[in-house]
Coordinates of C-alpha atoms and ligand atoms in Angstrom, one line a residue:
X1 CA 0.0 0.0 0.0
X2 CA 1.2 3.5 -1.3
X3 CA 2.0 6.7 1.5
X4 CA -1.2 8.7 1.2
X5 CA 0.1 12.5 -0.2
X6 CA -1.9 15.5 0.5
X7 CA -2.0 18.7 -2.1
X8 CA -0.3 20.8 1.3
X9 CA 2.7 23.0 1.6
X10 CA 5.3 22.9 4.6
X11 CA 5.8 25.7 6.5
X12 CA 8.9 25.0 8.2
X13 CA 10.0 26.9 10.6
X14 CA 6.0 28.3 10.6
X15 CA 7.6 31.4 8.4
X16 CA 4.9 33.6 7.7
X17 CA 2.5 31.7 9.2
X18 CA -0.1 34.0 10.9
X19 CA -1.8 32.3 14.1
X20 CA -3.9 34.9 15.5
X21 CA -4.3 38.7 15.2
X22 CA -2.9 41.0 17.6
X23 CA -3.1 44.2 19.4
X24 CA 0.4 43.6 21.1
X25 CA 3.0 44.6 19.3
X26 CA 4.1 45.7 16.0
X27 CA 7.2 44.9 14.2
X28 CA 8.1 46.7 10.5
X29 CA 11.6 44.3 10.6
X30 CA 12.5 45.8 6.7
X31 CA 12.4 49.9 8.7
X32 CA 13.8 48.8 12.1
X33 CA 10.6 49.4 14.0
X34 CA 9.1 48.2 17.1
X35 CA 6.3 49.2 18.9
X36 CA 4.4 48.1 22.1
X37 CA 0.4 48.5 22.2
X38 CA 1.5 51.4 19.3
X39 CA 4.3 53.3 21.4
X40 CA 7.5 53.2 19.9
X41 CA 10.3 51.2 21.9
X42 CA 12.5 54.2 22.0
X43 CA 9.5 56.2 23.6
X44 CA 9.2 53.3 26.0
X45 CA 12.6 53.5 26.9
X46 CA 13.2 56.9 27.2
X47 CA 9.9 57.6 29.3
X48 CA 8.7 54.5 30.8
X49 CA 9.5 51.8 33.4
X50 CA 9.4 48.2 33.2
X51 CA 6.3 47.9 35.6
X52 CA 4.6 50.8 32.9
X53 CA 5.2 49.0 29.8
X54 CA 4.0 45.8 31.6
X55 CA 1.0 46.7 32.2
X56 CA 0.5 48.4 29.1
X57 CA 1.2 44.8 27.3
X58 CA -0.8 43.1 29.7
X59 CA -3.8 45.3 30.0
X60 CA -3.7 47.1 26.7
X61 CA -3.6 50.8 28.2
X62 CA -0.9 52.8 29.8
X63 CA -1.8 53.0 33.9
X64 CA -2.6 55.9 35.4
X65 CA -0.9 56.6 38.7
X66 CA -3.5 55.2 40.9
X67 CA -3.5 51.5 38.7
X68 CA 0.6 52.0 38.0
X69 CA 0.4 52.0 41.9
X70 CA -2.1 49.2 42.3
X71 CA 0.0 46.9 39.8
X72 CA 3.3 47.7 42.1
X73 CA 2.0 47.0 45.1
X74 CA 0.8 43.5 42.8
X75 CA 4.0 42.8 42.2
X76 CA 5.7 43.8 45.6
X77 CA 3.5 41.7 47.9
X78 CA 4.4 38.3 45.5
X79 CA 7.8 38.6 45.5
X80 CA 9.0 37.2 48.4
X81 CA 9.3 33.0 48.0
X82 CA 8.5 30.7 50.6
X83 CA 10.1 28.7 52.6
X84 CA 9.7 25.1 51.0
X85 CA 10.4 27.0 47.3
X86 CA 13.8 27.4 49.1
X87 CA 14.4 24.3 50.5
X88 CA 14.0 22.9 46.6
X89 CA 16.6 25.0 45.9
X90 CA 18.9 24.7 47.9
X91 CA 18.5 21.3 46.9
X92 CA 19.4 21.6 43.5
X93 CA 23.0 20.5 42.4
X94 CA 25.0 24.1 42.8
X95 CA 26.3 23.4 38.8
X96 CA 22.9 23.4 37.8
X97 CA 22.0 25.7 34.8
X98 CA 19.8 28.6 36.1
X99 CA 17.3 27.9 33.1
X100 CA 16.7 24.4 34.6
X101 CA 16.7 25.7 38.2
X102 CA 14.2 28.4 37.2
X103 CA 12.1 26.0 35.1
X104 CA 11.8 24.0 38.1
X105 CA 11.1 26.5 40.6
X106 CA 8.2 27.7 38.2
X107 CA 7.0 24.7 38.0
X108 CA 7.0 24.0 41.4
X109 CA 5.3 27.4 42.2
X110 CA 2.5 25.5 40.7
X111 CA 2.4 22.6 43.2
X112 CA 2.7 24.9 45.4
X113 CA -0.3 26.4 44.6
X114 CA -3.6 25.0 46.4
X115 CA -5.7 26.6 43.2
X116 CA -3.1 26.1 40.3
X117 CA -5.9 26.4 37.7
X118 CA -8.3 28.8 36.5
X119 CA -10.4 29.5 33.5
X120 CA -11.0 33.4 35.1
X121 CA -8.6 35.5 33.0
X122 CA -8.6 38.4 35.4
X123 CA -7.2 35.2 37.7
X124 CA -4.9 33.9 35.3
X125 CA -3.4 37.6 34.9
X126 CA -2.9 37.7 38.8
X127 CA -1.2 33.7 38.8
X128 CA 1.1 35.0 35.9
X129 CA 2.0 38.3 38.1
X130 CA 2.8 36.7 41.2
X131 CA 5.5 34.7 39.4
X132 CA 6.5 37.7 36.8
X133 CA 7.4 39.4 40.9
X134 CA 8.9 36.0 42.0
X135 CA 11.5 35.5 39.7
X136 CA 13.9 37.8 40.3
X137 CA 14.0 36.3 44.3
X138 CA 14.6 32.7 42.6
X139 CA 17.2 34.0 40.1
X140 CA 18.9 36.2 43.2
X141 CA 18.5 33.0 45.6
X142 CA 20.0 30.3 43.6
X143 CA 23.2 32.5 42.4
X144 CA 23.4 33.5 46.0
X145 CA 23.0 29.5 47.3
X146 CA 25.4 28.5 44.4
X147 CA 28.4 30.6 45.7
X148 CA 27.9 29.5 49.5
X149 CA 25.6 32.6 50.5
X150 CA 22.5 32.6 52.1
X151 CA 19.1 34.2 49.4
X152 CA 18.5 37.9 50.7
X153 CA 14.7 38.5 51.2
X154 CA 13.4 41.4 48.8
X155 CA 12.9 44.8 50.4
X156 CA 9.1 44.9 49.8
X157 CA 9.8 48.3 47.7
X158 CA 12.0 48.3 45.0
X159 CA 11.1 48.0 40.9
X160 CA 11.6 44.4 39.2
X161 CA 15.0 46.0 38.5
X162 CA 16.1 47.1 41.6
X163 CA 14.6 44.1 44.0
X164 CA 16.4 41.9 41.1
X165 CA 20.3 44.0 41.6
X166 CA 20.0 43.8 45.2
X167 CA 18.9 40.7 46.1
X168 CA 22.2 40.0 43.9
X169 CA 24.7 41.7 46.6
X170 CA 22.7 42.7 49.4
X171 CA 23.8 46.2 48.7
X172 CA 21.7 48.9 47.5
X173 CA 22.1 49.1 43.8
X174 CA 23.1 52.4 42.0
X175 CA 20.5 54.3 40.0
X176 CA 22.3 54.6 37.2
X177 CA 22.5 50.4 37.3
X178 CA 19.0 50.4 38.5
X179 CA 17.9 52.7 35.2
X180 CA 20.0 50.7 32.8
X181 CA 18.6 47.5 34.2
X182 CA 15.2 48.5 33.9
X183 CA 15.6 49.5 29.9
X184 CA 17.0 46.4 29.6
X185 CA 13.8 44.6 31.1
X186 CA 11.6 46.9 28.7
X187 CA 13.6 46.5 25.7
X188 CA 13.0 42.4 26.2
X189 CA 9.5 42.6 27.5
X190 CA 7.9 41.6 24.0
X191 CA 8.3 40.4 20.7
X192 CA 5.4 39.5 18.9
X193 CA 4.8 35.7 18.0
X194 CA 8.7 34.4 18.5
X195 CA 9.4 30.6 19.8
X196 CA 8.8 31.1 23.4
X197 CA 5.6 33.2 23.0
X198 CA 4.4 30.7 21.0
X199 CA 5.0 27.9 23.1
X200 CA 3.6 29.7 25.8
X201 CA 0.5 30.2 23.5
X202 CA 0.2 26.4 22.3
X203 CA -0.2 25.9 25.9
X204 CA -2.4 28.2 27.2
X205 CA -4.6 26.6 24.1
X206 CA -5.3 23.0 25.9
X207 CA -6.7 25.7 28.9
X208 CA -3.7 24.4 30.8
X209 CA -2.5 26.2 33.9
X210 CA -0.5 29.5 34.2
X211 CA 2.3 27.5 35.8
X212 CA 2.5 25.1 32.9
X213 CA 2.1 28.2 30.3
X214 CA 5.4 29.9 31.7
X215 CA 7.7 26.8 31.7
X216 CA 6.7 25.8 28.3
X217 CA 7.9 29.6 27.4
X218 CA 11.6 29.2 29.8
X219 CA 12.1 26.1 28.4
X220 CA 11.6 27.4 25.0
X221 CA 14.0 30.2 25.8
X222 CA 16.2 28.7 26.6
X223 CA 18.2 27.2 23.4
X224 CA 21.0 29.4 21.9
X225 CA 19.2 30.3 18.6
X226 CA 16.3 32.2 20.9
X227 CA 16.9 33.5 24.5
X228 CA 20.3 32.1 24.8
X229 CA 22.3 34.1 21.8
X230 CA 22.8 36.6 24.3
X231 CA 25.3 34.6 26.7
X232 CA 26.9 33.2 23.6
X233 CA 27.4 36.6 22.3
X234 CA 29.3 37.9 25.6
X235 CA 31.1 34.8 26.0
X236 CA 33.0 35.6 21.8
X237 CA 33.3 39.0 23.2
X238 CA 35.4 37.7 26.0
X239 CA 37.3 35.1 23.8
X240 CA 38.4 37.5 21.2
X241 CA 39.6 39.9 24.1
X242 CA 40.8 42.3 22.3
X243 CA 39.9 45.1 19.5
X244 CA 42.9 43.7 17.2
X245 CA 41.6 40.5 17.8
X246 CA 38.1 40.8 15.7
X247 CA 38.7 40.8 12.1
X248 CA 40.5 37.5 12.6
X249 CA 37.4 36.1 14.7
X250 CA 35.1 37.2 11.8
X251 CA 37.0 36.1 9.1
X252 CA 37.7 32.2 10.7
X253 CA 33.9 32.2 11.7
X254 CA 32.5 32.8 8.5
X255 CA 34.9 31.1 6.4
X256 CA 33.9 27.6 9.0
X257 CA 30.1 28.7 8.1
X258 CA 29.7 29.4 12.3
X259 CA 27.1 32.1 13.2
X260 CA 28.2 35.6 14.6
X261 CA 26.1 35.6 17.9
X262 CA 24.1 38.9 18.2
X263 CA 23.2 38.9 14.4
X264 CA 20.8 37.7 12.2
X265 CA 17.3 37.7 13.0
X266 CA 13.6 36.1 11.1
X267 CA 12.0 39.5 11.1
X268 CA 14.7 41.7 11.3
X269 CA 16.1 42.4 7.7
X270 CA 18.0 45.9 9.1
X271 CA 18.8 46.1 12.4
X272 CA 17.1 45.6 15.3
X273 CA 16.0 49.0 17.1
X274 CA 16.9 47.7 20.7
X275 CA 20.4 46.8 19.4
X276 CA 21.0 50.7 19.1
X277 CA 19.3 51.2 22.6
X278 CA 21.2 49.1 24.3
X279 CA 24.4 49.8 22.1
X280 CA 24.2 53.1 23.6
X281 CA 23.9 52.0 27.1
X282 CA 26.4 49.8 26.9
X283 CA 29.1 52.4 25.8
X284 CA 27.8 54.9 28.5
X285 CA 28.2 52.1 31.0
X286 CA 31.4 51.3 29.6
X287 CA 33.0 55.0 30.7
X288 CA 30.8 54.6 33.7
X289 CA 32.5 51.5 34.8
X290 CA 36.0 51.8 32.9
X291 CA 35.4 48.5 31.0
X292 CA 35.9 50.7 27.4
X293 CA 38.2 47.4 26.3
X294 CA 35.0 45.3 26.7
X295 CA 32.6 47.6 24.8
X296 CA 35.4 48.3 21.9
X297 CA 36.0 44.6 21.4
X298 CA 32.6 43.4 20.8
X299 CA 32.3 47.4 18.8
X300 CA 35.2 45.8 16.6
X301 CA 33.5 42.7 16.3
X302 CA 30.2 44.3 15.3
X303 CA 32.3 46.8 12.6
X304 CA 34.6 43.9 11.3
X305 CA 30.9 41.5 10.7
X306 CA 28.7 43.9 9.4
X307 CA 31.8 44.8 6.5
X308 CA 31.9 41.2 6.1
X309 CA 28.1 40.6 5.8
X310 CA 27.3 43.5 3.5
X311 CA 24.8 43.2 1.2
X312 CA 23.1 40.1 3.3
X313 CA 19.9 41.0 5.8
X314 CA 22.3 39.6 8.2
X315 CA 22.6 43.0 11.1
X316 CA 23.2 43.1 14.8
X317 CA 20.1 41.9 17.2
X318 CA 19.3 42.8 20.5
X319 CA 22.2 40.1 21.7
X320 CA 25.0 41.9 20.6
X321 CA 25.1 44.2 23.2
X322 CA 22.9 43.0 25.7
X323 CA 25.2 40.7 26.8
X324 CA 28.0 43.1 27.8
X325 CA 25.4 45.5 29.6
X326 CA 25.1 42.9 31.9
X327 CA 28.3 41.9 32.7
X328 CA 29.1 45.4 33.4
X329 CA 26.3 45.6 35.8
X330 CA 27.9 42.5 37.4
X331 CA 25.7 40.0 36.6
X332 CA 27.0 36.3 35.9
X333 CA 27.3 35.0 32.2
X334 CA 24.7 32.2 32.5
X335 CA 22.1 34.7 34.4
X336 CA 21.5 36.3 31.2
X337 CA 18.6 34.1 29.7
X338 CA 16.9 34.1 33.2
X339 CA 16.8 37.9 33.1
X340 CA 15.3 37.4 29.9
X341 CA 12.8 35.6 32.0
X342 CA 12.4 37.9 34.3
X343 CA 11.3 40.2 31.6
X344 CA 9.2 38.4 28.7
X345 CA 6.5 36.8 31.0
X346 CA 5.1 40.1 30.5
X347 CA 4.7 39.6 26.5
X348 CA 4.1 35.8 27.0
X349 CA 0.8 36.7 29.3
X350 CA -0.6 39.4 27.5
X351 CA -0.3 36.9 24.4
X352 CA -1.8 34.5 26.3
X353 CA -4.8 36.1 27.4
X354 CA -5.7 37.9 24.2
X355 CA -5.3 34.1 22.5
X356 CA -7.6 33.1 25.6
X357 CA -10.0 35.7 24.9
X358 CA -11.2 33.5 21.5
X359 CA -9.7 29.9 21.8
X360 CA -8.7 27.7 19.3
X361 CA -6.9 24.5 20.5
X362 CA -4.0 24.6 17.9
X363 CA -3.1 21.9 16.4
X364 CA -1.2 21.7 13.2
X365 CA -0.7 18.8 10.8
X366 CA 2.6 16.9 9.9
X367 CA 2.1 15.6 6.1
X368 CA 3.3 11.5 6.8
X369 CA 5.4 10.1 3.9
X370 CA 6.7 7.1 5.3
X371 CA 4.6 3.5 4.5
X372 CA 1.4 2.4 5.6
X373 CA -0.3 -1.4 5.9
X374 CA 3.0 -3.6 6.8
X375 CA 2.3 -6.8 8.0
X376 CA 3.6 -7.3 11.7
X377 CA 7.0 -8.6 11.7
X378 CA 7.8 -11.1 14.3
X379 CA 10.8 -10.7 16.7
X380 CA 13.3 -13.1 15.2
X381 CA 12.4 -11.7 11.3
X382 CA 13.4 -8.1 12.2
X383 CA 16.3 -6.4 10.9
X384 CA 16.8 -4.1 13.4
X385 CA 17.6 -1.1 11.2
X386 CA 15.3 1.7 9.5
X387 CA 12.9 0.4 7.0
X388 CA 14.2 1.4 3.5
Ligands
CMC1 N1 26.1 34.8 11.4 C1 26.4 34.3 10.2 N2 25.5 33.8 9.3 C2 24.3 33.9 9.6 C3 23.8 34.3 10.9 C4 24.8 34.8 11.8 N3 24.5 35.3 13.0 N4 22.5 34.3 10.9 C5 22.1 33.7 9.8 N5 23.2 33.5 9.0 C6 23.1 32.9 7.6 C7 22.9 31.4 7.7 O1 24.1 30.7 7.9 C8 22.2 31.1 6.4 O2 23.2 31.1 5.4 P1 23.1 30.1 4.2 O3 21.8 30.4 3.5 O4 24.3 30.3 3.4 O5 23.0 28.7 4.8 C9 21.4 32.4 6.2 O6 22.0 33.4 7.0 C10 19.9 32.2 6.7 O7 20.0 31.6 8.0 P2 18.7 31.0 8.7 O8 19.1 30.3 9.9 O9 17.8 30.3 7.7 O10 17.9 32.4 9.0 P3 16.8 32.6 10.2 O11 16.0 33.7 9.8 O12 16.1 31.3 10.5 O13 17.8 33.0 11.4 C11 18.5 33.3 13.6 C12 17.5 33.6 12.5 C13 18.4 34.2 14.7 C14 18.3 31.8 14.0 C15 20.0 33.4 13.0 O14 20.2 34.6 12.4 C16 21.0 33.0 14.0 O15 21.3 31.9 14.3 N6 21.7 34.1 14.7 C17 22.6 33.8 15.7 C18 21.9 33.6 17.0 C19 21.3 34.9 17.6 O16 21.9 35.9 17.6 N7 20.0 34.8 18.0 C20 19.3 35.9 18.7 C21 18.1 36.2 17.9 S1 17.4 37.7 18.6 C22 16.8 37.3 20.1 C23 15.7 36.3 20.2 O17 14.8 36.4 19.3 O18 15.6 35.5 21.1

């Protein structure tokens, strides 16, 4: 019996493919524009704050004081952990990746949770803030436990970026680390329908749990072609060392077919508008924090690829620089994707409940070409290998 063939065309990689239509953001990837709920990201990141354009992704409206105060609050009364969340950790092996330890601990939050479940969207918004306010303390707590420290509770009063620096050291942060951490957490809020969003969205589609929603978006962010690019991008910055050292890097990598981490991107045809955000932060940091060798290396690397890769749609992403940002602010390599985390569950909830708000289960189709009808082999006829 012949493979039955359907008249149907592959999408792979889903390019193109539109699943939904969306109030959330707006990408124009051939002009280098982004905007959130319509504001431009440059707006956002000149005039508002994380918890702002949170809300304004989540809700659909900018707060006014009194609800920007309301959300805060939100988010400040869920951040501390409890006890038993600790205990978990502190029973995780210490060389544990934070992506798995965070992928866990969310999880867990779940068990933890007498009511994990709820069809309420309202609900499902508060379930998805109290662990957008929670991560930061289980980032903070298992980088403290890993290097023999005790977690620091969160003051009860800081932003998402300040609660996040100092339950890091202890030490109150500086505002100029607490402003540049809290761009960062905007500029990574939201991106449309990427990999994680959508796996957060295929979930939330079965009606599935808040809990189960977020993991299915960490672990999806966590490979190095999505969330991860940005540690791989620090960690060439830090191998090529030097300025002198880039056109050689370049050269070898793209003559051995390797990727340049920090460029290249599926909507992105010109470069990506956070790059030049955070670019800019990055080399104010830089003389801020007299790490210019840092910022020109990966500046060298960035002039010495884009000569290389002229005439391609291949242009710096938000990884290029977002990397060094936060190792200037202190922040160990393989936190990174976790403060990616820390950020997106923002854009992974408001996709979430707008796909909510009219349900489809989704459920795609894989076209089958292999055979159909063998008979049923016994054991000692097999061949053991693939059927030809
Ligand atoms: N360096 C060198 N060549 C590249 C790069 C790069 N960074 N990115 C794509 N190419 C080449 C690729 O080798 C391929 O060449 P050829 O046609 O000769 O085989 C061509 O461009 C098309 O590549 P593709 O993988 O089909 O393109 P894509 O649209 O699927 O790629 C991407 C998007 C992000 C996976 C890719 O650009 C990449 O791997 N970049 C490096 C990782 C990175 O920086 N990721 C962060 C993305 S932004 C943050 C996020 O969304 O999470």
């Amino acid at each position: 019996m012949s493979t039955i063939r359907e008249p149907v065309v592959i999408h792979k990689g889903l390019d193109n493919v539109y699943v939904k239509e969306s109030k959330i953001c707006y990408i124009d990837g051939e002009a280098s524009k982004l905007f959130y709920r319509g504001y431009s990201i440059e707006e956002l990141a000149s005039h508002s704050t994380f918890e702002e354009a949170s809300y304004l992704l989540i809700y659909g409206w900018l707060p006014t004081e009194s609800q920007l105060d309301q959300f805060t609050r939100k988010l400040e009364s869920n951040r501390a952990v409890e006890p038993r969340l600790l205990e978990l950790l502190r029973k995780l092996p210490p060389k544990s990746d934070p992506m798995d330890v965070l992928r866990t601990a969310v999880s867990a939050l779940g068990v933890y949770d007498p009511q994990p479940a709820t069809d309420d969207l309202d609900a499902r918004i508060d379930k998805a803030l109290a662990i957008l306010a929670k991560v930061p303390t289980i980032i903070t707590a298992f980088q403290r436990l890993r290097t023999g420290s005790d977690p620091i509770p969160p003051t009860g009063h800081m932003t998402q970026a300040g609660e996040f620096l100092y339950m890091l050291t202890g030490h109150e942060p500086k505002p100029h680390d607490v402003h540049v951490m809290d761009v960062a957490l905007i500029l990574h809020a939201e991106h449309e329908m990427n990999a994680s969003t959508f796996a957060c969205t295929v979930t939330a589609s079965t009606l599935a749990d808040m809990y189960s929603v977020i993991t299915s978006g960490i672990g999806t962010l966590r490979g190095p072609l999505h969330g991860g690019a940005n540690e791989a991008a620090l960690r060439t910055v830090l191998d090529v060392g030097d300025p002198s050292n880039a056109e050689s890097y370049v050269v070898d990598a793209l003559a051995h077919k390797k990727r340049i981490m920090g460029f290249g991107h599926r909507v992105y045809k010109t470069w990506d508008p956070r790059y030049l955000i955070l670019k800019k932060l990055g080399e104010e940091l830089a003389v801020k924090k007299e790490q210019t060798k840092l910022f020109d290396t990966a500046l060298a690397i960035e002039t010495s690829a884009r000569r290389h890769l002229e005439g391609t749609p291949i242009f710096p992403n938000v990884d290029s620089y977002s990397g060094i940002v936060f190792h200037m602010l202190g922040i160990e390599t393989d936190l990174f994707t976790p403060i990616f985390v820390m950020s997106r569950i923002s854009g992974w909830t408001a996709h979430t409940i707008e796909y909510l708000e009219a349900n489809r289960l989704i459920r795609p189709k894989a076209l089958y070409v292999g055979k159909i009808g063998l008979p049923y082999p016994p054991i000692e006829s097999r061949s053991g290998k693939p059927q030809e």
